[in-house]
Coordinates of C-alpha atoms in Angstrom, one line a residue:
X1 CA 25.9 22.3 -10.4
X2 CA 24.3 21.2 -13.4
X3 CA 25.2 17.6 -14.5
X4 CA 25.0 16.4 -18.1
X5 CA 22.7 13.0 -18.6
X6 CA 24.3 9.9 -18.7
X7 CA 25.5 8.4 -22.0
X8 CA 24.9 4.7 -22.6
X9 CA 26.1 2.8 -26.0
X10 CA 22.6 0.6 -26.0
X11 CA 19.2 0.8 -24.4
X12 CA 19.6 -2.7 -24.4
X13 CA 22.0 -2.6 -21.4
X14 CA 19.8 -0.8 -19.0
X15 CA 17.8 -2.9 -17.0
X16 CA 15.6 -0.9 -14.4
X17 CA 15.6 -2.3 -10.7
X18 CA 13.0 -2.7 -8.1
X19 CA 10.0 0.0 -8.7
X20 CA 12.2 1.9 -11.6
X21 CA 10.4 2.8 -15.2
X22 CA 12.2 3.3 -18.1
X23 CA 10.6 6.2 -20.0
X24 CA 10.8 7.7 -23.5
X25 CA 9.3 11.2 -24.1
X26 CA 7.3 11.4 -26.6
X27 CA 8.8 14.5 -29.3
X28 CA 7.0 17.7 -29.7
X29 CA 5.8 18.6 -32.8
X30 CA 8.2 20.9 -34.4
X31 CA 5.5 22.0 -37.5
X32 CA 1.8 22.8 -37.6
X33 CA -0.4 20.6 -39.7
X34 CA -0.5 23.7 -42.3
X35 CA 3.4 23.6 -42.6
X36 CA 4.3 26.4 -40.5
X37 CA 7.8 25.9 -38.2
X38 CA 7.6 25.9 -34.8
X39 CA 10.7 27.8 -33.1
X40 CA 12.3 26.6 -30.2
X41 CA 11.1 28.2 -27.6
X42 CA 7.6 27.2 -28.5
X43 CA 8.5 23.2 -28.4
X44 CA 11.8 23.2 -25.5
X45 CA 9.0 22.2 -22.7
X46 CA 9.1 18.6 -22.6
X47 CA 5.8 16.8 -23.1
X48 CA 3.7 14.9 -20.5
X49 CA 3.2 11.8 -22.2
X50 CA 5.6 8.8 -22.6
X51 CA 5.9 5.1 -24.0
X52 CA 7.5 2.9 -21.5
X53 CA 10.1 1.1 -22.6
X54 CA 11.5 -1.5 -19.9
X55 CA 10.4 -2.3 -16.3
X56 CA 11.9 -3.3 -12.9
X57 CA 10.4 -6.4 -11.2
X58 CA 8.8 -4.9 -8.2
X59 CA 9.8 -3.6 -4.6
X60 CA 9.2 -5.4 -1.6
X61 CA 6.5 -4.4 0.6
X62 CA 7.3 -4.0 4.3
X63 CA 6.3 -7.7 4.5
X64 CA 8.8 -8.7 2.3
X65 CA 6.6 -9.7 -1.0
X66 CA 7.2 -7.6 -4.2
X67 CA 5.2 -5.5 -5.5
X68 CA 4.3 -5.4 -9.3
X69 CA 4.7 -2.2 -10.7
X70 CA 1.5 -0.6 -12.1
X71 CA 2.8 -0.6 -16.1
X72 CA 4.3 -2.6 -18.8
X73 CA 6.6 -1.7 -21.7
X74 CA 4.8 -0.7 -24.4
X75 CA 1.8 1.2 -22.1
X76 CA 1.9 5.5 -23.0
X77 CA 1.6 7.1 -19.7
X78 CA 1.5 10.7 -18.0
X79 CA 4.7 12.2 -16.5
X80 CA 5.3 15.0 -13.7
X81 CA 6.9 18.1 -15.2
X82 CA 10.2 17.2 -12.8
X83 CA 11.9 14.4 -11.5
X84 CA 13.3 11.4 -13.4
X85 CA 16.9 10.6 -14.5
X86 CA 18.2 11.2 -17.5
X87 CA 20.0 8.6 -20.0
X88 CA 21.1 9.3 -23.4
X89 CA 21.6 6.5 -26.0
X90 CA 22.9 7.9 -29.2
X91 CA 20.4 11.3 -30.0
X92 CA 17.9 9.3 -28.1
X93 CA 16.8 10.7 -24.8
X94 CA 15.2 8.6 -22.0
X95 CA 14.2 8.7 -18.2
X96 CA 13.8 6.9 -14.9
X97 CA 10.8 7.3 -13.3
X98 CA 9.7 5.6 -10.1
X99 CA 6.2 3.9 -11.1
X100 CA 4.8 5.8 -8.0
X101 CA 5.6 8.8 -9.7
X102 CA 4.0 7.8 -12.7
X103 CA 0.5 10.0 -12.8
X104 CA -1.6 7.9 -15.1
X105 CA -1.4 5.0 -17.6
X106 CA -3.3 6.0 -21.1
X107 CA -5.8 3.5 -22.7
X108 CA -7.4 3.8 -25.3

């Protein structure tokens, strides 16, 4: 059963909980820097790399203290291939990530 993303009016109204990461994808390039097209197929694979948008405020240890999560909105990071849930505001696509599967925060 294949379910289509959820659809939210504003990005405004999510609000991640506990150890949640709101992601945005960053877009593949659709055109080569000499002007050629990309099709389809060679851009449908969804890239690695992803701003973070909004954050949860931690999960509680087994102790009972919350954790902070490992990123802030605004930090690019590396995604898995899988996992995630989708939302969709408008054309804009985003994802839910827990930060433990978050593979690694990009600094430059």
């Amino acid at each position: 059963m294949v379910r289509s993303p959820l659809t939210i009016k504003s990005i405004r109204s999510v609000a991640p909980l506990l150890d949640r990461v709101l992601v945005q994808r960053l877009k593949p390039n659709t055109k080569t820097a000499s002007g050629i097209f990309l099709p389809t197929s060679a851009t449908s694979s969804p890239l690695p790399e992803a701003t973070v948008v909004a954050v949860g405020p931690g999960a509680p240890n087994s102790k009972g203290d919350i954790v902070p999560l490992s990123v802030k909105a605004g930090d690019r990071v590396l995604l898995p291939g899988w996992g995630g849930n989708s939302i969709k505001v408008g054309d804009e696509e985003y994802h839910l990530f827990k930060d433990a599967e978050i593979l690694a925060k990009i600094t430059e």
